[in-house]
mmCIF file with all atom_site columns, C-alpha atoms in Angstrom:
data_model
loop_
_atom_site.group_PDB
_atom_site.id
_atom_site.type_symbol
_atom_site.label_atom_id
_atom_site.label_alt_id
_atom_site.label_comp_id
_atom_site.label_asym_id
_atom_site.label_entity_id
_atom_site.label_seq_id
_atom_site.pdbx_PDB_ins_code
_atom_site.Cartn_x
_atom_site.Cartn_y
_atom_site.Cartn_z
_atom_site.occupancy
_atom_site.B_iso_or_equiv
_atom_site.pdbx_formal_charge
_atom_site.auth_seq_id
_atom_site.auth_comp_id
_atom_site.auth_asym_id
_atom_site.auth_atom_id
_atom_site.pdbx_PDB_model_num
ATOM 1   C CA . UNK A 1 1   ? 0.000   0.000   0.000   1.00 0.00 ? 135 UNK A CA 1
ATOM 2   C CA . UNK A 1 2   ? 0.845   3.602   -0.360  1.00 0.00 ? 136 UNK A CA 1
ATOM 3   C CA . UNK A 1 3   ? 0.009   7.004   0.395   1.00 0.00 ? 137 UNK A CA 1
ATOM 4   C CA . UNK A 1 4   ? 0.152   10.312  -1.242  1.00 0.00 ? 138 UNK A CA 1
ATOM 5   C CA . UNK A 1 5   ? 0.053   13.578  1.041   1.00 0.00 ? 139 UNK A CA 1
ATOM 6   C CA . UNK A 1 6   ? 0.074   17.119  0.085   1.00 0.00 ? 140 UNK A CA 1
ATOM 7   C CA . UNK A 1 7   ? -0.546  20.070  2.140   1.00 0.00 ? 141 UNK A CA 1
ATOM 8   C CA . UNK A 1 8   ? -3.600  21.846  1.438   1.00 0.00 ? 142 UNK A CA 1
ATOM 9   C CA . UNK A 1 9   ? -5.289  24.810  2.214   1.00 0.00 ? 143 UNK A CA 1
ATOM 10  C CA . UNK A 1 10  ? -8.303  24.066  4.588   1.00 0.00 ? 144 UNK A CA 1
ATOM 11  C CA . UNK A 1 11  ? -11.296 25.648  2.466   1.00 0.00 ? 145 UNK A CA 1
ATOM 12  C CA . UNK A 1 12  ? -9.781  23.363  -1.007  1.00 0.00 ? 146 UNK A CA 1
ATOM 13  C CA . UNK A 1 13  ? -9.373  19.981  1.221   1.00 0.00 ? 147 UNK A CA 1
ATOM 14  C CA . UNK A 1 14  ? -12.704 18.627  -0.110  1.00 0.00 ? 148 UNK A CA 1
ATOM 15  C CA . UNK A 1 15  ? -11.694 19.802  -3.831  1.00 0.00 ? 149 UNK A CA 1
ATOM 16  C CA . UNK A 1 16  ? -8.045  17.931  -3.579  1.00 0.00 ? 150 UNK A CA 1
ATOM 17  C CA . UNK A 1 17  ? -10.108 14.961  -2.490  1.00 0.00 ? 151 UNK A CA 1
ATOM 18  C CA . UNK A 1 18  ? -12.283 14.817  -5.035  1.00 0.00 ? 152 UNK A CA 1
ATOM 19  C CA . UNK A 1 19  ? -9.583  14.534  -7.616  1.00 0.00 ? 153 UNK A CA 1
ATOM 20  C CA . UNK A 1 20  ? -8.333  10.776  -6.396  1.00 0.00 ? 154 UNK A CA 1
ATOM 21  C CA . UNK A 1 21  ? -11.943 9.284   -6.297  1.00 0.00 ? 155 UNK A CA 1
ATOM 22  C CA . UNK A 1 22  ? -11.262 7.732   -9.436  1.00 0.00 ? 156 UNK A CA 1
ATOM 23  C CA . UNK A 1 23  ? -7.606  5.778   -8.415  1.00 0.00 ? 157 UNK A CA 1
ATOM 24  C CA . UNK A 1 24  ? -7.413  5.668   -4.763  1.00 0.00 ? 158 UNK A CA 1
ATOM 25  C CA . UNK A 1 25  ? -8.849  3.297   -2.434  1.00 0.00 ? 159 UNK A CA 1
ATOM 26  C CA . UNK A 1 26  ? -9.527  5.924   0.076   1.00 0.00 ? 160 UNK A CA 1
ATOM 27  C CA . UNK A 1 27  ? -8.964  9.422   0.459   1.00 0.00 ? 161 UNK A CA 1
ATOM 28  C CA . UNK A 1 28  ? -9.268  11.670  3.811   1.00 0.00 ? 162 UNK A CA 1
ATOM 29  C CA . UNK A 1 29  ? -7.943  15.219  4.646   1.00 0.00 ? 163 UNK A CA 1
ATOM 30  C CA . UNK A 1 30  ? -6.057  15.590  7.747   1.00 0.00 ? 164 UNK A CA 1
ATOM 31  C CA . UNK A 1 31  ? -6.976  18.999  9.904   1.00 0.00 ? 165 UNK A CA 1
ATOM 32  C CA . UNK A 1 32  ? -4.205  19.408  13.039  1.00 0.00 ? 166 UNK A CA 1
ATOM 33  C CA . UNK A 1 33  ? -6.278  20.755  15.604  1.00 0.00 ? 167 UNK A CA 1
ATOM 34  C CA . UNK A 1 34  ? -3.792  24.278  15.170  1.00 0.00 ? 168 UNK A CA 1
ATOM 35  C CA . UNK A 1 35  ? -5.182  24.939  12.091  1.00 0.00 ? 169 UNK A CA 1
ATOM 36  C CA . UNK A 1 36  ? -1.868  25.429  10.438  1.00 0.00 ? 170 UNK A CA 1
ATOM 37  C CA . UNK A 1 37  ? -1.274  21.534  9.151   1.00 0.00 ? 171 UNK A CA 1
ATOM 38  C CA . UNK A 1 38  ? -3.976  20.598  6.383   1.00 0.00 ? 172 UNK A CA 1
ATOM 39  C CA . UNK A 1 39  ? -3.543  18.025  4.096   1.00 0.00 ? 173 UNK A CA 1
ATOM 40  C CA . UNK A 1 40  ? -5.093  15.555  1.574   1.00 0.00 ? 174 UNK A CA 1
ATOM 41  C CA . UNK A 1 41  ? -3.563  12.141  1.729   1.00 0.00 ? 175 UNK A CA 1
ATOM 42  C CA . UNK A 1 42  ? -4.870  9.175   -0.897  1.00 0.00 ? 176 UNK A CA 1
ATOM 43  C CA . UNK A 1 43  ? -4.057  5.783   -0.087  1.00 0.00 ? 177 UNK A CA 1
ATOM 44  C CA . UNK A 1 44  ? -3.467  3.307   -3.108  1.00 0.00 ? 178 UNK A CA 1
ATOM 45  C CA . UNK A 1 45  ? -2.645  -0.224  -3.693  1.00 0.00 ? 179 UNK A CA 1
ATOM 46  C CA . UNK A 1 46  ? 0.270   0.247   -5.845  1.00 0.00 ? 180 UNK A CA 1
ATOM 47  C CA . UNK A 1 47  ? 2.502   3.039   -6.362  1.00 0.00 ? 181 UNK A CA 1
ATOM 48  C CA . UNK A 1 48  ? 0.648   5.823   -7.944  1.00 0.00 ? 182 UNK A CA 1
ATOM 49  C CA . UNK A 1 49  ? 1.773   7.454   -11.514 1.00 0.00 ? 183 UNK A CA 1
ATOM 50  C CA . UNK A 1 50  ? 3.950   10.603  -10.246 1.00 0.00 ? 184 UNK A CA 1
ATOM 51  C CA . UNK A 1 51  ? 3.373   12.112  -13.239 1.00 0.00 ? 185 UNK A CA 1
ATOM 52  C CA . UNK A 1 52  ? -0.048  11.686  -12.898 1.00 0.00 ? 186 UNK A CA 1
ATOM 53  C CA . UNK A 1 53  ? -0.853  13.147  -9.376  1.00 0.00 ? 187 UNK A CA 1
ATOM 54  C CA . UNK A 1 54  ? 1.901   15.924  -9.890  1.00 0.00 ? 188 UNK A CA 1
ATOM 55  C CA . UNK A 1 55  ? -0.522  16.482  -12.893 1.00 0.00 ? 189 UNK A CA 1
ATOM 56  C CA . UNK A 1 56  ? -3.362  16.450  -10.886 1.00 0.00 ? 190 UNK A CA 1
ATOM 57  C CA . UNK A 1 57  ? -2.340  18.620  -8.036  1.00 0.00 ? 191 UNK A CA 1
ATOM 58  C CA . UNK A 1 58  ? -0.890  21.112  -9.851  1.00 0.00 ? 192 UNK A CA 1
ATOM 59  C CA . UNK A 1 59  ? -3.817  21.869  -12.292 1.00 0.00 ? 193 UNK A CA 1
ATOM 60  C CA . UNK A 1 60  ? -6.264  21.977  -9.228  1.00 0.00 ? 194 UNK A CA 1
ATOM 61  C CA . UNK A 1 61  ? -3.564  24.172  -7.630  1.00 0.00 ? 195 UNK A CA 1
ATOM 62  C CA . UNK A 1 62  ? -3.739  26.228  -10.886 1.00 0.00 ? 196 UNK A CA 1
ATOM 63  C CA . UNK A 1 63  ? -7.020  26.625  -11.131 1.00 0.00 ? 197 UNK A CA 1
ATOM 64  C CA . UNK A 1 64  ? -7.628  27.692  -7.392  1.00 0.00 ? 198 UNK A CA 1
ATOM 65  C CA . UNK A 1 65  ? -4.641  29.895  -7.706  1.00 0.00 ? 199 UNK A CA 1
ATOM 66  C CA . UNK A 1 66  ? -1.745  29.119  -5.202  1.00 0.00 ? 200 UNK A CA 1
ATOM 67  C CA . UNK A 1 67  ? 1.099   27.654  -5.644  1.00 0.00 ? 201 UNK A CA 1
ATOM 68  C CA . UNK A 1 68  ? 1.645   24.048  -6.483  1.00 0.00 ? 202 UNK A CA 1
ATOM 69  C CA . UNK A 1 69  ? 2.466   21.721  -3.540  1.00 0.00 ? 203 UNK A CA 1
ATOM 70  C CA . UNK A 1 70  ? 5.327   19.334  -2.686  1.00 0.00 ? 204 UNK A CA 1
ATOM 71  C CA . UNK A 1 71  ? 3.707   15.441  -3.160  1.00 0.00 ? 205 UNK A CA 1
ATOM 72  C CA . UNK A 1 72  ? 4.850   13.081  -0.699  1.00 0.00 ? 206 UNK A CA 1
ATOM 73  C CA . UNK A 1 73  ? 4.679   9.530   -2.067  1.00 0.00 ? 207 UNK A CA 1
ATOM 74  C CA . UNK A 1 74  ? 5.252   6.823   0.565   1.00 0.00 ? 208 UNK A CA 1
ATOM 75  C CA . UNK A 1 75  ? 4.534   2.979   0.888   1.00 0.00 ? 209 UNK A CA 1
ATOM 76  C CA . UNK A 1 76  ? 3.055   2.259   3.550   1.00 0.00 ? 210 UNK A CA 1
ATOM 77  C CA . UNK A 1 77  ? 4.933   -0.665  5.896   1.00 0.00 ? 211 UNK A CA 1
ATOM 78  C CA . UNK A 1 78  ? 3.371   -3.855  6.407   1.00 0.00 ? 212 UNK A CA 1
ATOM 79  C CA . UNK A 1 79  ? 2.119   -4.318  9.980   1.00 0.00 ? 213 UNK A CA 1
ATOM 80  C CA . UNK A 1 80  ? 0.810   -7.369  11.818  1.00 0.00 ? 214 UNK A CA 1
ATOM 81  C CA . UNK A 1 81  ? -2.233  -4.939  13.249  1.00 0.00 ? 215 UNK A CA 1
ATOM 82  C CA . UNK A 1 82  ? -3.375  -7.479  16.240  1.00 0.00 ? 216 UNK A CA 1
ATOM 83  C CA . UNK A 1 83  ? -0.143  -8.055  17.230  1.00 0.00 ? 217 UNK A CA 1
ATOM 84  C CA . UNK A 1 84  ? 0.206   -3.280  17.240  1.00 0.00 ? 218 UNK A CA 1
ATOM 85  C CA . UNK A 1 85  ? -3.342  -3.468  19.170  1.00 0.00 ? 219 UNK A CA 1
ATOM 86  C CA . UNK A 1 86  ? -2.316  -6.302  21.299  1.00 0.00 ? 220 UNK A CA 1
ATOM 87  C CA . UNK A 1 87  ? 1.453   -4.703  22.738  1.00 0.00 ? 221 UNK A CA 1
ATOM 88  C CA . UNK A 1 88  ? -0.658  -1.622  23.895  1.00 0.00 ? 222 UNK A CA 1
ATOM 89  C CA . UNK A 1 89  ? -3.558  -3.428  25.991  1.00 0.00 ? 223 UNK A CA 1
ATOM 90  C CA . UNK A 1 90  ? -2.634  -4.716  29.502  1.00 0.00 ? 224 UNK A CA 1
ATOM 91  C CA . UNK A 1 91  ? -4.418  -6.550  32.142  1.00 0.00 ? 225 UNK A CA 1
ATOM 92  C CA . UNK A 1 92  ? -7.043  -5.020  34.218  1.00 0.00 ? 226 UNK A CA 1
ATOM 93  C CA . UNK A 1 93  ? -8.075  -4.989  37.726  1.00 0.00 ? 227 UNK A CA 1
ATOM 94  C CA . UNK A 1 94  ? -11.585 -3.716  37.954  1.00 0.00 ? 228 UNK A CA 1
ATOM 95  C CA . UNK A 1 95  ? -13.642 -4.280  41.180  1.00 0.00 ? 229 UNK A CA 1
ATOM 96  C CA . UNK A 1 96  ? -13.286 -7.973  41.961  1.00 0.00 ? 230 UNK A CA 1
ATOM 97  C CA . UNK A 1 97  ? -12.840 -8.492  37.618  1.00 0.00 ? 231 UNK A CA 1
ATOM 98  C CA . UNK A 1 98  ? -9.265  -9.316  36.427  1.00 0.00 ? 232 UNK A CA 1
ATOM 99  C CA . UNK A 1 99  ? -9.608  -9.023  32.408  1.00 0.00 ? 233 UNK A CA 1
ATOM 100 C CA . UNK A 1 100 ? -6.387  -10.076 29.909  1.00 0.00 ? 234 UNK A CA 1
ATOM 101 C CA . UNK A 1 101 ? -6.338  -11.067 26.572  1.00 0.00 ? 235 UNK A CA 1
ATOM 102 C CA . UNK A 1 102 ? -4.712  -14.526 25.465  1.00 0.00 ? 236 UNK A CA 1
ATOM 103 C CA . UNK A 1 103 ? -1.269  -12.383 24.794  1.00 0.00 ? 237 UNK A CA 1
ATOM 104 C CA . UNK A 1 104 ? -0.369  -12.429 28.030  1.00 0.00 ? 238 UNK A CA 1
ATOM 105 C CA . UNK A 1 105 ? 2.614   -14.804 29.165  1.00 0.00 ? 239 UNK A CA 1
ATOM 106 C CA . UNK A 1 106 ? 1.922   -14.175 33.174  1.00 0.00 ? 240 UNK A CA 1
ATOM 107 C CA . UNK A 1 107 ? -1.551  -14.334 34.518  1.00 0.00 ? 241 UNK A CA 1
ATOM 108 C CA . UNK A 1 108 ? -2.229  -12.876 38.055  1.00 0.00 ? 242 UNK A CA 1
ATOM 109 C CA . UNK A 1 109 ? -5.558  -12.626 39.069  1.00 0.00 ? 243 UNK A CA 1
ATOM 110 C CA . UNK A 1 110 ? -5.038  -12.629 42.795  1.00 0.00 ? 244 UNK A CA 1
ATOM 111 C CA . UNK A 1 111 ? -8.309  -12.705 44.346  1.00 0.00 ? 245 UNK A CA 1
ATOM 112 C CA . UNK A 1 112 ? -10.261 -11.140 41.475  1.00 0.00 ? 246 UNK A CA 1
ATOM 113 C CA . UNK A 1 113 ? -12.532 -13.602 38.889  1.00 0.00 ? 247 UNK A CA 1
ATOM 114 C CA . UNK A 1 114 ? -10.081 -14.280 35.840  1.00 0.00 ? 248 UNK A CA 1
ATOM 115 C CA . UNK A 1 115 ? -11.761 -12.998 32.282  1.00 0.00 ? 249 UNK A CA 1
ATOM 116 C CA . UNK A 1 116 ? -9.762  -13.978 29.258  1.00 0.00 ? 250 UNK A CA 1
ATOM 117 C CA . UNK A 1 117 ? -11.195 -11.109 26.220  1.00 0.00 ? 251 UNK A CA 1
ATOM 118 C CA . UNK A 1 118 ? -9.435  -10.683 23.251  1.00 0.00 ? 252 UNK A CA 1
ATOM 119 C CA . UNK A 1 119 ? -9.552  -7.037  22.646  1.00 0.00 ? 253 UNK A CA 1
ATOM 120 C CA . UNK A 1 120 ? -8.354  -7.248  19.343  1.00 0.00 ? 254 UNK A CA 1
ATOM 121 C CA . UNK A 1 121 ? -11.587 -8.738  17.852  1.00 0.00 ? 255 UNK A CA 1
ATOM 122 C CA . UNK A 1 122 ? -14.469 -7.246  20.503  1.00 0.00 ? 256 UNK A CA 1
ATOM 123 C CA . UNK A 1 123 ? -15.481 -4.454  22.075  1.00 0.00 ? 257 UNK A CA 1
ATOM 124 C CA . UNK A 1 124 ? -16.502 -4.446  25.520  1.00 0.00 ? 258 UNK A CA 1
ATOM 125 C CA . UNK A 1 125 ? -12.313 -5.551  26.773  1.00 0.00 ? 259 UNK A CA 1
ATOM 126 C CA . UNK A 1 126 ? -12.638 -3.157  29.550  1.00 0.00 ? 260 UNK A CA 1
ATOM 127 C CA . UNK A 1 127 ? -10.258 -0.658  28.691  1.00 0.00 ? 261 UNK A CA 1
ATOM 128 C CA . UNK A 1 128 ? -13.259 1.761   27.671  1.00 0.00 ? 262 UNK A CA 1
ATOM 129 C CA . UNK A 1 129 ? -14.522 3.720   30.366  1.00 0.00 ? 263 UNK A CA 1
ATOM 130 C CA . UNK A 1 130 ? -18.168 2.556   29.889  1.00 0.00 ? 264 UNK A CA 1
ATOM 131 C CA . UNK A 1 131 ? -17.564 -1.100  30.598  1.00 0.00 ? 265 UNK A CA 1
ATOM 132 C CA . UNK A 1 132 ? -14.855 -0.579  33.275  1.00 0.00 ? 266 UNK A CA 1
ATOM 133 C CA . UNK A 1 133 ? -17.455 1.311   35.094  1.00 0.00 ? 267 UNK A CA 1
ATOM 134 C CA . UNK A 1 134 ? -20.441 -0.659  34.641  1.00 0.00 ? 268 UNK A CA 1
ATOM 135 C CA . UNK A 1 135 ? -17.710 -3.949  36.045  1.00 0.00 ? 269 UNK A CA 1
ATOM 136 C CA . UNK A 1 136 ? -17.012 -1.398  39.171  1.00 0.00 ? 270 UNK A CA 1
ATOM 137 C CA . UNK A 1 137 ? -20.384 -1.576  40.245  1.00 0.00 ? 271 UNK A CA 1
ATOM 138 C CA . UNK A 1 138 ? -21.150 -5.094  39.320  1.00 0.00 ? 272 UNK A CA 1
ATOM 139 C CA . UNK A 1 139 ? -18.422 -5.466  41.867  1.00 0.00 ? 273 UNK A CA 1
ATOM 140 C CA . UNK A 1 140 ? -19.873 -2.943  44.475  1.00 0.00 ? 274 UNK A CA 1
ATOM 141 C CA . UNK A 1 141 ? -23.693 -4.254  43.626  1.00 0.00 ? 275 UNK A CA 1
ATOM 142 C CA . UNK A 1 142 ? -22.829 -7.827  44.152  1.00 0.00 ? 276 UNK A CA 1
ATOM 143 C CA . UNK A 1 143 ? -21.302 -7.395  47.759  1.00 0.00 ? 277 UNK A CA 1
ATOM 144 C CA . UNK A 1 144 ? -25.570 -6.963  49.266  1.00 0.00 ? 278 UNK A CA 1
ATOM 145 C CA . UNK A 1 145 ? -27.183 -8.184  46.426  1.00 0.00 ? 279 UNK A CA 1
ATOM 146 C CA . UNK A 1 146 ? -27.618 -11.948 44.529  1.00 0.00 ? 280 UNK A CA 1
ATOM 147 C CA . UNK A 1 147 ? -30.128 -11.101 41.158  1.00 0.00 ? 281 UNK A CA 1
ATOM 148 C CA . UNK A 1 148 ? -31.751 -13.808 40.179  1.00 0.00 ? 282 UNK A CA 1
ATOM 149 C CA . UNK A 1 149 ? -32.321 -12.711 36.265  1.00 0.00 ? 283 UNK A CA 1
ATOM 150 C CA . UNK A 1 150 ? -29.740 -11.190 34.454  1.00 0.00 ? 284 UNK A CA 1
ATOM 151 C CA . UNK A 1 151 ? -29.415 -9.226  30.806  1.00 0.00 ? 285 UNK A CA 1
ATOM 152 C CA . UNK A 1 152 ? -26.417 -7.880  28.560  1.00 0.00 ? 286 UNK A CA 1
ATOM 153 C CA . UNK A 1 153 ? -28.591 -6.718  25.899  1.00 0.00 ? 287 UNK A CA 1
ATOM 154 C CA . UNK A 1 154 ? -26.124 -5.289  22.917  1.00 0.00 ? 288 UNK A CA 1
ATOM 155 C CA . UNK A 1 155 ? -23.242 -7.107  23.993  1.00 0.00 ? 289 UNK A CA 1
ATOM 156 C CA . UNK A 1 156 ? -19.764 -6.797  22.024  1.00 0.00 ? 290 UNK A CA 1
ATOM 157 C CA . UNK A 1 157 ? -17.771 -9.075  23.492  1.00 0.00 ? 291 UNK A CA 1
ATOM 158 C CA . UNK A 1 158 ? -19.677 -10.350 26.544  1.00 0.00 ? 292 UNK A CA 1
ATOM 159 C CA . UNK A 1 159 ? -17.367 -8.781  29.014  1.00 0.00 ? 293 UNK A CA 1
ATOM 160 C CA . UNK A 1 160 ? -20.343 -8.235  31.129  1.00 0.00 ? 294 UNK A CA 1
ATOM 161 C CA . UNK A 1 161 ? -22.392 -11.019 30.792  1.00 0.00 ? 295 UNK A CA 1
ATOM 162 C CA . UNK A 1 162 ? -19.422 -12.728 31.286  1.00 0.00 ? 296 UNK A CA 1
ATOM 163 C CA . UNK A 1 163 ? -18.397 -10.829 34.507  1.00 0.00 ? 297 UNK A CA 1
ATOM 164 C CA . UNK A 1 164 ? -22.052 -11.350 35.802  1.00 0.00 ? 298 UNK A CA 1
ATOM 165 C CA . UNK A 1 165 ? -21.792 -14.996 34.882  1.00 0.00 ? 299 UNK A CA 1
ATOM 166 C CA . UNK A 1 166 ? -18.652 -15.832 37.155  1.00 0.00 ? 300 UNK A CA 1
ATOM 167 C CA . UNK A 1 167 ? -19.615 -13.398 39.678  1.00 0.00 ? 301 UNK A CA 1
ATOM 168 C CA . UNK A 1 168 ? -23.489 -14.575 40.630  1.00 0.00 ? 302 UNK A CA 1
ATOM 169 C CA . UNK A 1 169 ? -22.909 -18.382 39.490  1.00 0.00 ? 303 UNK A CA 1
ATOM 170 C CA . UNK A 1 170 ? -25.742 -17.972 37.458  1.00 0.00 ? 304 UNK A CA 1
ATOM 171 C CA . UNK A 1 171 ? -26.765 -17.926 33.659  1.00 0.00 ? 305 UNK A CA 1
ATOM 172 C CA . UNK A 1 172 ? -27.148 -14.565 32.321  1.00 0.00 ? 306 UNK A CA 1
ATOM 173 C CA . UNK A 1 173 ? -28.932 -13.730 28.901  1.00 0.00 ? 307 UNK A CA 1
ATOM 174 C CA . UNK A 1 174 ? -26.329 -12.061 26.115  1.00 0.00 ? 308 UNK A CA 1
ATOM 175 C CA . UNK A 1 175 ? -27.374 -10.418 23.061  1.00 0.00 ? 309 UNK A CA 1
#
């Protein structure tokens, strides 16, 4: 794979865009947050024509009157994406919950109920804020309380229903 950047004036991203539809896979403009770094970058599956999107940009530049930009063409480095995602999520501890994905060479749950999720392929790993919380008070709702029904309706990965599972001994409906 490869990319094409250019830097591009913020009110012409849309109109740089528009002028890879045809070749690129995708195309997306980057906007830093300053204001000051716009740019249009085009992936494609082989190297694109340089004489073709020097061609390109510089008649759009033309025609919107600024100067032509400097193309960047770079291919893009092959990268074993699970094994990216995987390196940056650790084990949590979450109320009585100990979650880790398969990755992990040392398990150490201590006291806390042992949840194997692969992050990688679900949502619902923990690690967003929404799930972490709602396994905080499982953990704080389960020291006075024993439900005897129990729903994860809109499960990703089952964290929950999983977590309820272990934690009440008792079947819990997942959707």
């Amino acid at each position: 794979m490869y990319t094409l950047s250019f830097p591009t004036p913020e009110n012409l991203l849309e109109h740089f865009a528009d002028a890879f539809d045809d070749t690129a896979l995708a195309v997306t403009s980057l906007v830093n947050e300053d204001g000051v770094d716009q740019k249009t970058i085009a992936y494609f599956e082989d190297a694109p024509d340089r004489a073709d999107v020097t061609a390109r940009v510089a008649l759009l530049s033309q025609t919107a009157g600024i100067p032509t930009p400097e193309i960047s063409i770079e291919e893009v480095p092959q990268t074993d994406w699970l094994e990216h995602v995987y390196r940056g999520l650790h084990p949590l501890e979450l109320g009585r919950f100990y979650i880790y994905g398969s990755h992990e060479k040392e398990i150490h749950p201590g006291d806390r109920i042992p949840l194997l999720i692969d992050a990688a392929t679900a949502f619902g790993s923990g690690h967003h804020s929404t799930t972490a919380a709602c396994l905080m008070m499982l953990s704080e709702y389960a020291e006075k309380n024993s439900p005897e029904k129990m729903l994860d309706l809109g499960c990703g990965a089952g964290t929950l229903a999983m977590g309820m599972a272990k934690l009440f001994n008792r079947k819990v409906i997942a959707t």
